[in-house]
Amino acid sequence: MSKLLNVSSSPHVRSKVSTSNIMYDVALAMVPALIWGVIQFGIYSLIVVAATVLSCVLSEYVYEVLMKKPVTISDGSALVTGIILGLNMPPTIPIWMPVLGGMFAIIVVKQLYGGLGQNWMNPALAARCFLLISFAGSMTKFMDPVTDAVAGATPLATIKAGGEYDVMSMFIGRIPGTIGEVSVVALLIGAAYLLAKKVISIRIPGTYILTFAVFAFIFGQHNLSYVLAEVCGGGLIFGAFFMATDYVTSPITPKGQIVFGVCLGILTGLFRIFGGSAEGVSYAIIFCNMLVPLIEKVTLPTAFGKGGKKNGSK
């Protein structure tokens, strides 16, 4: 039987890259941000991330066993969801909240839609928005790594209120915020790894960041320092490289990815500058996830020999 030929129609594509390879690369790329978060906010931050990872992995395992489906926890997708969700948590949040968020991400957003590849929005971001709506007080309570005091306002909130900000501190990560979003340096190290391994393309994050920067300059304050602060603050860098590039919920066509990035940049700018909240990355990505089928329909290349010229006319 091993010598039988498998015949199939072209194209014939062979690759050693698997879902688990990609997922573990993404998980590895988030380690610098996790390490920085633990250094800045303490060991409790690591416990929060570990709790979300455990919640996601166990939720997937239990659901698939109960539903008599193949157990897929080894593919690493639940692990990545748990890390992303954990890094999106404030460092002082009660453990049971991110655990609940992990269950929501896996069971409600992922498994009830058919599992990996079937969900129409990013599970970790959906869970974060669910927690923001349900427990707004705890989800917006941050710790200042410089003073170790509870800080109610992140640099983005300070900017929106017209206060002073320090771009270098925002770039390094000496600011209040969620566990994994504060250090642009750590996030860019992980992003560089993903780009070098060709796990992601620069199209979505590059277009996203550039579009937002232009939008912020036009409709915000007309100076470079303000634009840099808006780019470095909040979850923009984290979202651009680690969430907007999710294979399942982003376009597969090159043109579609550029359109997707432009939409993300405009929506994030609208939410941040004209909305009531200082942040807007999570909602922008989820909203654009819903636009992906339409974006792909519009940007899908025409099949060869179909829709071409007829009788010498267009």
PDB file of C-alpha atoms in Angstrom:
ATOM      1  CA  MET A   1       0.000   0.000   0.000  1.00  0.00           C
ATOM      2  CA  SER A   2       2.874   2.382   0.745  1.00  0.00           C
ATOM      3  CA  LYS A   3       3.981   2.175  -2.925  1.00  0.00           C
ATOM      4  CA  LEU A   4       0.640   3.324  -4.334  1.00  0.00           C
ATOM      5  CA  LEU A   5       0.592   6.696  -6.057  1.00  0.00           C
ATOM      6  CA  ASN A   6      -1.834   9.364  -4.870  1.00  0.00           C
ATOM      7  CA  VAL A   7      -3.300  11.114  -7.894  1.00  0.00           C
ATOM      8  CA  SER A   8      -4.870  14.553  -7.496  1.00  0.00           C
ATOM      9  CA  SER A   9      -5.471  17.631  -9.584  1.00  0.00           C
ATOM     10  CA  SER A  10      -2.948  20.452  -9.703  1.00  0.00           C
ATOM     11  CA  PRO A  11      -1.553  22.577  -8.201  1.00  0.00           C
ATOM     12  CA  HIS A  12       0.631  20.279  -6.124  1.00  0.00           C
ATOM     13  CA  VAL A  13       2.006  22.165  -3.120  1.00  0.00           C
ATOM     14  CA  ARG A  14       4.239  20.536  -0.540  1.00  0.00           C
ATOM     15  CA  SER A  15       5.422  22.246   2.594  1.00  0.00           C
ATOM     16  CA  LYS A  16       6.851  21.152   5.931  1.00  0.00           C
ATOM     17  CA  VAL A  17       5.083  24.054   7.638  1.00  0.00           C
ATOM     18  CA  SER A  18       2.172  22.924   9.788  1.00  0.00           C
ATOM     19  CA  THR A  19      -0.392  24.641  11.974  1.00  0.00           C
ATOM     20  CA  SER A  20       1.516  23.626  15.089  1.00  0.00           C
ATOM     21  CA  ASN A  21       4.789  25.036  13.673  1.00  0.00           C
ATOM     22  CA  ILE A  22       3.123  28.387  13.051  1.00  0.00           C
ATOM     23  CA  MET A  23       1.385  28.501  16.424  1.00  0.00           C
ATOM     24  CA  TYR A  24       4.511  27.661  18.397  1.00  0.00           C
ATOM     25  CA  ASP A  25       6.452  30.300  16.453  1.00  0.00           C
ATOM     26  CA  VAL A  26       3.809  32.882  17.382  1.00  0.00           C
ATOM     27  CA  ALA A  27       3.923  31.768  21.013  1.00  0.00           C
ATOM     28  CA  LEU A  28       7.712  32.039  21.033  1.00  0.00           C
ATOM     29  CA  ALA A  29       7.545  35.518  19.480  1.00  0.00           C
ATOM     30  CA  MET A  30       5.424  36.750  22.403  1.00  0.00           C
ATOM     31  CA  VAL A  31       7.957  35.619  25.026  1.00  0.00           C
ATOM     32  CA  PRO A  32       9.927  38.932  25.027  1.00  0.00           C
ATOM     33  CA  ALA A  33       6.722  40.889  25.753  1.00  0.00           C
ATOM     34  CA  LEU A  34       5.801  38.404  28.488  1.00  0.00           C
ATOM     35  CA  ILE A  35       9.232  38.620  30.102  1.00  0.00           C
ATOM     36  CA  TRP A  36       9.109  42.414  30.070  1.00  0.00           C
ATOM     37  CA  GLY A  37       5.612  42.387  31.560  1.00  0.00           C
ATOM     38  CA  VAL A  38       6.757  40.156  34.427  1.00  0.00           C
ATOM     39  CA  ILE A  39       9.818  42.367  35.037  1.00  0.00           C
ATOM     40  CA  GLN A  40       7.669  45.494  35.140  1.00  0.00           C
ATOM     41  CA  PHE A  41       4.596  44.276  36.996  1.00  0.00           C
ATOM     42  CA  GLY A  42       5.787  41.308  39.047  1.00  0.00           C
ATOM     43  CA  ILE A  43       5.306  37.548  39.207  1.00  0.00           C
ATOM     44  CA  TYR A  44       1.525  37.919  39.483  1.00  0.00           C
ATOM     45  CA  SER A  45       1.540  38.866  35.785  1.00  0.00           C
ATOM     46  CA  LEU A  46       3.018  35.478  34.929  1.00  0.00           C
ATOM     47  CA  ILE A  47       0.319  33.794  37.026  1.00  0.00           C
ATOM     48  CA  VAL A  48      -2.379  35.681  35.086  1.00  0.00           C
ATOM     49  CA  VAL A  49      -0.972  34.560  31.721  1.00  0.00           C
ATOM     50  CA  ALA A  50      -0.511  30.992  32.963  1.00  0.00           C
ATOM     51  CA  ALA A  51      -4.120  30.963  34.162  1.00  0.00           C
ATOM     52  CA  THR A  52      -5.475  32.099  30.788  1.00  0.00           C
ATOM     53  CA  VAL A  53      -3.355  29.543  28.935  1.00  0.00           C
ATOM     54  CA  LEU A  54      -4.519  26.747  31.240  1.00  0.00           C
ATOM     55  CA  SER A  55      -8.135  27.900  30.915  1.00  0.00           C
ATOM     56  CA  CYS A  56      -7.960  27.919  27.106  1.00  0.00           C
ATOM     57  CA  VAL A  57      -6.206  24.565  26.774  1.00  0.00           C
ATOM     58  CA  LEU A  58      -8.463  22.789  29.301  1.00  0.00           C
ATOM     59  CA  SER A  59     -11.616  24.334  27.801  1.00  0.00           C
ATOM     60  CA  GLU A  60     -10.664  23.025  24.370  1.00  0.00           C
ATOM     61  CA  TYR A  61      -9.779  19.583  25.714  1.00  0.00           C
ATOM     62  CA  VAL A  62     -12.940  19.167  27.802  1.00  0.00           C
ATOM     63  CA  TYR A  63     -15.242  20.468  25.059  1.00  0.00           C
ATOM     64  CA  GLU A  64     -13.769  18.186  22.401  1.00  0.00           C
ATOM     65  CA  VAL A  65     -13.895  15.155  24.690  1.00  0.00           C
ATOM     66  CA  LEU A  66     -17.518  15.825  25.653  1.00  0.00           C
ATOM     67  CA  MET A  67     -18.508  16.437  22.019  1.00  0.00           C
ATOM     68  CA  LYS A  68     -16.579  13.310  20.937  1.00  0.00           C
ATOM     69  CA  LYS A  69     -14.427  15.342  18.567  1.00  0.00           C
ATOM     70  CA  PRO A  70     -10.712  14.830  17.863  1.00  0.00           C
ATOM     71  CA  VAL A  71      -8.621  16.488  20.567  1.00  0.00           C
ATOM     72  CA  THR A  72      -6.581  19.290  18.958  1.00  0.00           C
ATOM     73  CA  ILE A  73      -4.773  20.928  21.883  1.00  0.00           C
ATOM     74  CA  SER A  74      -1.428  19.787  20.465  1.00  0.00           C
ATOM     75  CA  ASP A  75      -1.761  22.150  17.483  1.00  0.00           C
ATOM     76  CA  GLY A  76      -0.914  25.089  19.753  1.00  0.00           C
ATOM     77  CA  SER A  77      -3.864  27.301  18.777  1.00  0.00           C
ATOM     78  CA  ALA A  78      -5.380  27.251  22.277  1.00  0.00           C
ATOM     79  CA  LEU A  79      -1.941  28.031  23.711  1.00  0.00           C
ATOM     80  CA  VAL A  80      -1.607  31.108  21.470  1.00  0.00           C
ATOM     81  CA  THR A  81      -5.128  32.272  22.315  1.00  0.00           C
ATOM     82  CA  GLY A  82      -4.324  31.960  26.015  1.00  0.00           C
ATOM     83  CA  ILE A  83      -1.071  33.911  25.744  1.00  0.00           C
ATOM     84  CA  ILE A  84      -2.646  36.713  23.687  1.00  0.00           C
ATOM     85  CA  LEU A  85      -5.568  36.989  26.094  1.00  0.00           C
ATOM     86  CA  GLY A  86      -3.259  36.932  29.113  1.00  0.00           C
ATOM     87  CA  LEU A  87      -1.012  39.640  27.690  1.00  0.00           C
ATOM     88  CA  ASN A  88      -4.127  41.758  27.131  1.00  0.00           C
ATOM     89  CA  MET A  89      -5.013  41.633  30.829  1.00  0.00           C
ATOM     90  CA  PRO A  90      -4.231  44.336  33.435  1.00  0.00           C
ATOM     91  CA  PRO A  91      -1.528  43.103  35.848  1.00  0.00           C
ATOM     92  CA  THR A  92      -3.794  43.392  38.904  1.00  0.00           C
ATOM     93  CA  ILE A  93      -6.919  41.631  37.588  1.00  0.00           C
ATOM     94  CA  PRO A  94      -8.488  38.873  39.750  1.00  0.00           C
ATOM     95  CA  ILE A  95      -7.505  35.474  38.360  1.00  0.00           C
ATOM     96  CA  TRP A  96     -11.054  34.200  37.860  1.00  0.00           C
ATOM     97  CA  MET A  97     -11.823  36.899  35.281  1.00  0.00           C
ATOM     98  CA  PRO A  98      -9.185  35.930  32.682  1.00  0.00           C
ATOM     99  CA  VAL A  99     -10.038  32.272  33.371  1.00  0.00           C
ATOM    100  CA  LEU A 100     -13.649  33.062  32.460  1.00  0.00           C
ATOM    101  CA  GLY A 101     -12.368  34.951  29.425  1.00  0.00           C
ATOM    102  CA  GLY A 102     -10.374  31.907  28.299  1.00  0.00           C
ATOM    103  CA  MET A 103     -13.468  29.719  28.495  1.00  0.00           C
ATOM    104  CA  PHE A 104     -15.460  32.279  26.505  1.00  0.00           C
ATOM    105  CA  ALA A 105     -12.741  32.539  23.835  1.00  0.00           C
ATOM    106  CA  ILE A 106     -12.455  28.807  23.254  1.00  0.00           C
ATOM    107  CA  ILE A 107     -15.989  27.529  23.758  1.00  0.00           C
ATOM    108  CA  VAL A 108     -18.182  30.404  22.552  1.00  0.00           C
ATOM    109  CA  VAL A 109     -16.020  32.047  19.885  1.00  0.00           C
ATOM    110  CA  LYS A 110     -13.968  29.109  18.584  1.00  0.00           C
ATOM    111  CA  GLN A 111     -15.555  25.708  19.227  1.00  0.00           C
ATOM    112  CA  LEU A 112     -19.224  26.602  18.788  1.00  0.00           C
ATOM    113  CA  TYR A 113     -18.344  27.865  15.313  1.00  0.00           C
ATOM    114  CA  GLY A 114     -16.630  24.603  14.396  1.00  0.00           C
ATOM    115  CA  GLY A 115     -13.120  24.904  15.813  1.00  0.00           C
ATOM    116  CA  LEU A 116      -9.885  26.220  14.361  1.00  0.00           C
ATOM    117  CA  GLY A 117     -10.415  27.750  10.929  1.00  0.00           C
ATOM    118  CA  GLN A 118     -14.144  28.275  11.365  1.00  0.00           C
ATOM    119  CA  ASN A 119     -14.307  31.193  13.818  1.00  0.00           C
ATOM    120  CA  TRP A 120     -15.048  34.543  12.164  1.00  0.00           C
ATOM    121  CA  MET A 121     -13.332  36.748  14.743  1.00  0.00           C
ATOM    122  CA  ASN A 122     -10.210  36.539  16.870  1.00  0.00           C
ATOM    123  CA  PRO A 123     -11.120  34.492  19.990  1.00  0.00           C
ATOM    124  CA  ALA A 124      -8.700  36.288  22.336  1.00  0.00           C
ATOM    125  CA  LEU A 125      -9.901  39.746  21.302  1.00  0.00           C
ATOM    126  CA  ALA A 126     -13.536  38.694  21.519  1.00  0.00           C
ATOM    127  CA  ALA A 127     -12.892  37.484  25.063  1.00  0.00           C
ATOM    128  CA  ARG A 128     -11.116  40.730  25.959  1.00  0.00           C
ATOM    129  CA  CYS A 129     -14.073  42.780  24.720  1.00  0.00           C
ATOM    130  CA  PHE A 130     -16.436  40.469  26.626  1.00  0.00           C
ATOM    131  CA  LEU A 131     -14.471  41.110  29.817  1.00  0.00           C
ATOM    132  CA  LEU A 132     -14.295  44.865  29.130  1.00  0.00           C
ATOM    133  CA  ILE A 133     -18.062  45.037  28.833  1.00  0.00           C
ATOM    134  CA  SER A 134     -18.707  42.769  31.816  1.00  0.00           C
ATOM    135  CA  PHE A 135     -16.011  43.971  34.233  1.00  0.00           C
ATOM    136  CA  ALA A 136     -15.032  47.459  33.069  1.00  0.00           C
ATOM    137  CA  GLY A 137     -13.672  48.520  36.474  1.00  0.00           C
ATOM    138  CA  SER A 138     -11.203  45.649  36.837  1.00  0.00           C
ATOM    139  CA  MET A 139     -10.241  45.708  33.162  1.00  0.00           C
ATOM    140  CA  THR A 140      -9.258  49.384  33.294  1.00  0.00           C
ATOM    141  CA  LYS A 141      -7.321  49.301  36.568  1.00  0.00           C
ATOM    142  CA  PHE A 142      -3.613  49.458  35.779  1.00  0.00           C
ATOM    143  CA  MET A 143      -0.395  49.558  37.786  1.00  0.00           C
ATOM    144  CA  ASP A 144       2.355  52.128  37.355  1.00  0.00           C
ATOM    145  CA  PRO A 145       5.653  50.183  37.123  1.00  0.00           C
ATOM    146  CA  VAL A 146       7.612  53.224  38.315  1.00  0.00           C
ATOM    147  CA  THR A 147       5.694  53.886  41.546  1.00  0.00           C
ATOM    148  CA  ASP A 148       4.000  50.476  42.008  1.00  0.00           C
ATOM    149  CA  ALA A 149       0.780  52.400  42.610  1.00  0.00           C
ATOM    150  CA  VAL A 150      -2.557  51.660  40.961  1.00  0.00           C
ATOM    151  CA  ALA A 151      -2.956  54.011  38.009  1.00  0.00           C
ATOM    152  CA  GLY A 152      -6.373  54.753  36.563  1.00  0.00           C
ATOM    153  CA  ALA A 153      -5.023  56.341  33.398  1.00  0.00           C
ATOM    154  CA  THR A 154      -2.715  54.968  30.707  1.00  0.00           C
ATOM    155  CA  PRO A 155      -0.589  57.313  28.572  1.00  0.00           C
ATOM    156  CA  LEU A 156      -3.276  57.202  25.866  1.00  0.00           C
ATOM    157  CA  ALA A 157      -5.874  58.466  28.334  1.00  0.00           C
ATOM    158  CA  THR A 158      -3.445  61.194  29.394  1.00  0.00           C
ATOM    159  CA  ILE A 159      -2.918  62.216  25.768  1.00  0.00           C
ATOM    160  CA  LYS A 160      -6.656  62.298  25.137  1.00  0.00           C
ATOM    161  CA  ALA A 161      -7.120  64.528  28.193  1.00  0.00           C
ATOM    162  CA  GLY A 162      -4.442  66.918  26.909  1.00  0.00           C
ATOM    163  CA  GLY A 163      -1.802  65.953  29.460  1.00  0.00           C
ATOM    164  CA  GLU A 164       1.948  65.452  29.071  1.00  0.00           C
ATOM    165  CA  TYR A 165       3.511  62.218  27.892  1.00  0.00           C
ATOM    166  CA  ASP A 166       6.966  60.680  27.499  1.00  0.00           C
ATOM    167  CA  VAL A 167       7.437  58.938  24.141  1.00  0.00           C
ATOM    168  CA  MET A 168      10.671  57.219  25.187  1.00  0.00           C
ATOM    169  CA  SER A 169       9.036  55.666  28.263  1.00  0.00           C
ATOM    170  CA  MET A 170       6.214  54.453  26.024  1.00  0.00           C
ATOM    171  CA  PHE A 171       8.695  52.969  23.560  1.00  0.00           C
ATOM    172  CA  ILE A 172      10.672  51.158  26.265  1.00  0.00           C
ATOM    173  CA  GLY A 173       7.658  50.145  28.333  1.00  0.00           C
ATOM    174  CA  ARG A 174       7.901  52.029  31.624  1.00  0.00           C
ATOM    175  CA  ILE A 175       4.204  52.913  31.590  1.00  0.00           C
ATOM    176  CA  PRO A 176       0.887  51.645  32.967  1.00  0.00           C
ATOM    177  CA  GLY A 177      -0.962  49.264  30.683  1.00  0.00           C
ATOM    178  CA  THR A 178      -1.786  45.635  30.082  1.00  0.00           C
ATOM    179  CA  ILE A 179       0.854  42.984  30.711  1.00  0.00           C
ATOM    180  CA  GLY A 180       2.036  42.553  27.139  1.00  0.00           C
ATOM    181  CA  GLU A 181       1.306  45.793  25.318  1.00  0.00           C
ATOM    182  CA  VAL A 182       3.547  48.287  27.128  1.00  0.00           C
ATOM    183  CA  SER A 183       6.976  47.630  25.570  1.00  0.00           C
ATOM    184  CA  VAL A 184       7.257  48.469  21.874  1.00  0.00           C
ATOM    185  CA  VAL A 185      10.846  47.181  21.887  1.00  0.00           C
ATOM    186  CA  ALA A 186       9.857  43.735  23.172  1.00  0.00           C
ATOM    187  CA  LEU A 187       6.971  43.510  20.719  1.00  0.00           C
ATOM    188  CA  LEU A 188       9.152  44.502  17.772  1.00  0.00           C
ATOM    189  CA  ILE A 189      11.677  41.801  18.697  1.00  0.00           C
ATOM    190  CA  GLY A 190       8.887  39.241  18.480  1.00  0.00           C
ATOM    191  CA  ALA A 191       7.552  40.789  15.272  1.00  0.00           C
ATOM    192  CA  ALA A 192      11.006  40.645  13.683  1.00  0.00           C
ATOM    193  CA  TYR A 193      11.167  36.928  14.523  1.00  0.00           C
ATOM    194  CA  LEU A 194       7.794  36.271  12.852  1.00  0.00           C
ATOM    195  CA  LEU A 195       8.789  38.254   9.772  1.00  0.00           C
ATOM    196  CA  ALA A 196      12.160  36.484   9.539  1.00  0.00           C
ATOM    197  CA  LYS A 197      10.452  33.093   9.807  1.00  0.00           C
ATOM    198  CA  LYS A 198       7.877  34.256   7.223  1.00  0.00           C
ATOM    199  CA  VAL A 199       5.058  33.375   9.582  1.00  0.00           C
ATOM    200  CA  ILE A 200       3.503  36.769   8.846  1.00  0.00           C
ATOM    201  CA  SER A 201       3.792  39.342   6.071  1.00  0.00           C
ATOM    202  CA  ILE A 202       4.467  43.033   6.632  1.00  0.00           C
ATOM    203  CA  ARG A 203       1.427  43.970   4.507  1.00  0.00           C
ATOM    204  CA  ILE A 204      -1.218  44.052   7.245  1.00  0.00           C
ATOM    205  CA  PRO A 205       0.822  45.495  10.160  1.00  0.00           C
ATOM    206  CA  GLY A 206       2.706  47.926   7.916  1.00  0.00           C
ATOM    207  CA  THR A 207      -0.423  49.251   6.233  1.00  0.00           C
ATOM    208  CA  TYR A 208      -2.274  49.352   9.552  1.00  0.00           C
ATOM    209  CA  ILE A 209       0.375  51.383  11.383  1.00  0.00           C
ATOM    210  CA  LEU A 210       1.039  53.735   8.457  1.00  0.00           C
ATOM    211  CA  THR A 211      -2.662  54.414   7.876  1.00  0.00           C
ATOM    212  CA  PHE A 212      -3.251  55.105  11.539  1.00  0.00           C
ATOM    213  CA  ALA A 213      -0.211  57.401  11.747  1.00  0.00           C
ATOM    214  CA  VAL A 214      -1.440  59.459   8.779  1.00  0.00           C
ATOM    215  CA  PHE A 215      -4.975  59.581  10.222  1.00  0.00           C
ATOM    216  CA  ALA A 216      -3.668  60.676  13.648  1.00  0.00           C
ATOM    217  CA  PHE A 217      -1.542  63.416  12.066  1.00  0.00           C
ATOM    218  CA  ILE A 218      -4.422  64.776   9.978  1.00  0.00           C
ATOM    219  CA  PHE A 219      -7.204  64.599  12.540  1.00  0.00           C
ATOM    220  CA  GLY A 220      -5.221  64.746  15.792  1.00  0.00           C
ATOM    221  CA  GLN A 221      -2.361  67.005  16.750  1.00  0.00           C
ATOM    222  CA  HIS A 222      -0.180  68.000  13.816  1.00  0.00           C
ATOM    223  CA  ASN A 223       3.182  67.023  15.263  1.00  0.00           C
ATOM    224  CA  LEU A 224       5.475  64.007  15.082  1.00  0.00           C
ATOM    225  CA  SER A 225       5.770  63.537  18.848  1.00  0.00           C
ATOM    226  CA  TYR A 226       1.996  63.121  19.176  1.00  0.00           C
ATOM    227  CA  VAL A 227       1.850  60.610  16.310  1.00  0.00           C
ATOM    228  CA  LEU A 228       4.724  58.558  17.773  1.00  0.00           C
ATOM    229  CA  ALA A 229       3.021  58.540  21.171  1.00  0.00           C
ATOM    230  CA  GLU A 230      -0.237  57.325  19.633  1.00  0.00           C
ATOM    231  CA  VAL A 231       1.590  54.580  17.742  1.00  0.00           C
ATOM    232  CA  CYS A 232       3.625  53.465  20.773  1.00  0.00           C
ATOM    233  CA  GLY A 233       0.725  53.707  23.222  1.00  0.00           C
ATOM    234  CA  GLY A 234      -1.948  51.121  23.884  1.00  0.00           C
ATOM    235  CA  GLY A 235      -2.297  47.920  21.923  1.00  0.00           C
ATOM    236  CA  LEU A 236      -1.531  49.174  18.411  1.00  0.00           C
ATOM    237  CA  ILE A 237       1.839  47.434  17.926  1.00  0.00           C
ATOM    238  CA  PHE A 238       0.663  44.289  19.720  1.00  0.00           C
ATOM    239  CA  GLY A 239      -2.550  44.211  17.707  1.00  0.00           C
ATOM    240  CA  ALA A 240      -0.902  44.971  14.376  1.00  0.00           C
ATOM    241  CA  PHE A 241       1.665  42.157  14.493  1.00  0.00           C
ATOM    242  CA  PHE A 242       0.042  39.491  16.678  1.00  0.00           C
ATOM    243  CA  MET A 243      -3.739  39.833  16.309  1.00  0.00           C
ATOM    244  CA  ALA A 244      -4.575  41.497  13.009  1.00  0.00           C
ATOM    245  CA  THR A 245      -2.356  38.927  11.234  1.00  0.00           C
ATOM    246  CA  ASP A 246      -4.362  35.948  12.505  1.00  0.00           C
ATOM    247  CA  TYR A 247      -4.597  33.529   9.546  1.00  0.00           C
ATOM    248  CA  VAL A 248      -8.216  32.587  10.170  1.00  0.00           C
ATOM    249  CA  THR A 249      -9.710  36.052  10.562  1.00  0.00           C
ATOM    250  CA  SER A 250      -7.665  38.102   8.074  1.00  0.00           C
ATOM    251  CA  PRO A 251      -7.778  38.188   4.246  1.00  0.00           C
ATOM    252  CA  ILE A 252      -5.657  35.754   2.253  1.00  0.00           C
ATOM    253  CA  THR A 253      -5.301  37.926  -0.862  1.00  0.00           C
ATOM    254  CA  PRO A 254      -2.411  40.445  -0.975  1.00  0.00           C
ATOM    255  CA  LYS A 255      -4.674  43.304  -2.060  1.00  0.00           C
ATOM    256  CA  GLY A 256      -7.210  42.262   0.558  1.00  0.00           C
ATOM    257  CA  GLN A 257      -4.571  42.429   3.276  1.00  0.00           C
ATOM    258  CA  ILE A 258      -3.714  46.000   2.285  1.00  0.00           C
ATOM    259  CA  VAL A 259      -7.393  46.995   2.283  1.00  0.00           C
ATOM    260  CA  PHE A 260      -7.765  45.256   5.653  1.00  0.00           C
ATOM    261  CA  GLY A 261      -4.830  47.238   7.073  1.00  0.00           C
ATOM    262  CA  VAL A 262      -6.230  50.533   5.778  1.00  0.00           C
ATOM    263  CA  CYS A 263      -9.631  49.800   7.339  1.00  0.00           C
ATOM    264  CA  LEU A 264      -7.959  48.926  10.643  1.00  0.00           C
ATOM    265  CA  GLY A 265      -5.971  52.155  10.673  1.00  0.00           C
ATOM    266  CA  ILE A 266      -8.987  54.334   9.908  1.00  0.00           C
ATOM    267  CA  LEU A 267     -11.237  52.630  12.459  1.00  0.00           C
ATOM    268  CA  THR A 268      -8.605  52.750  15.192  1.00  0.00           C
ATOM    269  CA  GLY A 269      -8.113  56.451  14.483  1.00  0.00           C
ATOM    270  CA  LEU A 270     -11.860  57.094  14.614  1.00  0.00           C
ATOM    271  CA  PHE A 271     -12.244  55.226  17.910  1.00  0.00           C
ATOM    272  CA  ARG A 272      -9.222  56.864  19.553  1.00  0.00           C
ATOM    273  CA  ILE A 273      -9.568  60.451  18.370  1.00  0.00           C
ATOM    274  CA  PHE A 274     -13.326  60.873  18.043  1.00  0.00           C
ATOM    275  CA  GLY A 275     -14.600  58.140  20.382  1.00  0.00           C
ATOM    276  CA  GLY A 276     -15.190  58.253  24.100  1.00  0.00           C
ATOM    277  CA  SER A 277     -12.355  55.832  24.898  1.00  0.00           C
ATOM    278  CA  ALA A 278      -8.631  56.431  24.471  1.00  0.00           C
ATOM    279  CA  GLU A 279      -8.126  52.945  22.983  1.00  0.00           C
ATOM    280  CA  GLY A 280      -9.808  51.210  20.051  1.00  0.00           C
ATOM    281  CA  VAL A 281      -7.547  48.501  18.649  1.00  0.00           C
ATOM    282  CA  SER A 282      -9.585  45.504  19.862  1.00  0.00           C
ATOM    283  CA  TYR A 283     -12.880  46.822  18.539  1.00  0.00           C
ATOM    284  CA  ALA A 284     -11.294  47.874  15.235  1.00  0.00           C
ATOM    285  CA  ILE A 285      -9.845  44.398  14.632  1.00  0.00           C
ATOM    286  CA  ILE A 286     -13.088  42.613  15.512  1.00  0.00           C
ATOM    287  CA  PHE A 287     -15.131  44.943  13.295  1.00  0.00           C
ATOM    288  CA  CYS A 288     -12.715  44.419  10.390  1.00  0.00           C
ATOM    289  CA  ASN A 289     -12.856  40.642  10.963  1.00  0.00           C
ATOM    290  CA  MET A 290     -16.511  40.895   9.955  1.00  0.00           C
ATOM    291  CA  LEU A 291     -15.514  42.690   6.744  1.00  0.00           C
ATOM    292  CA  VAL A 292     -13.067  39.992   5.637  1.00  0.00           C
ATOM    293  CA  PRO A 293     -15.537  37.997   3.454  1.00  0.00           C
ATOM    294  CA  LEU A 294     -16.491  41.174   1.610  1.00  0.00           C
ATOM    295  CA  ILE A 295     -12.855  42.291   1.267  1.00  0.00           C
ATOM    296  CA  GLU A 296     -11.852  38.907  -0.159  1.00  0.00           C
ATOM    297  CA  LYS A 297     -14.801  38.889  -2.555  1.00  0.00           C
ATOM    298  CA  VAL A 298     -13.775  42.267  -3.953  1.00  0.00           C
ATOM    299  CA  THR A 299     -10.022  41.581  -4.096  1.00  0.00           C
ATOM    300  CA  LEU A 300     -10.065  37.943  -5.242  1.00  0.00           C
ATOM    301  CA  PRO A 301      -8.086  37.610  -8.512  1.00  0.00           C
ATOM    302  CA  THR A 302     -10.086  36.577 -11.558  1.00  0.00           C
ATOM    303  CA  ALA A 303      -9.498  32.963 -12.554  1.00  0.00           C
ATOM    304  CA  PHE A 304      -7.508  32.430 -15.761  1.00  0.00           C
ATOM    305  CA  GLY A 305      -9.757  32.456 -18.819  1.00  0.00           C
ATOM    306  CA  LYS A 306     -12.694  33.861 -16.892  1.00  0.00           C
ATOM    307  CA  GLY A 307     -14.031  37.396 -17.175  1.00  0.00           C
ATOM    308  CA  GLY A 308     -11.536  38.390 -19.876  1.00  0.00           C
ATOM    309  CA  LYS A 309     -12.045  40.177 -23.146  1.00  0.00           C
ATOM    310  CA  LYS A 310     -14.766  38.968 -25.485  1.00  0.00           C
ATOM    311  CA  ASN A 311     -14.712  39.654 -29.241  1.00  0.00           C
ATOM    312  CA  GLY A 312     -11.889  42.131 -28.850  1.00  0.00           C
ATOM    313  CA  SER A 313     -13.814  44.313 -26.359  1.00  0.00           C
ATOM    314  CA  LYS A 314     -13.549  44.743 -22.619  1.00  0.00           C
TER     315      LYS A 314
END
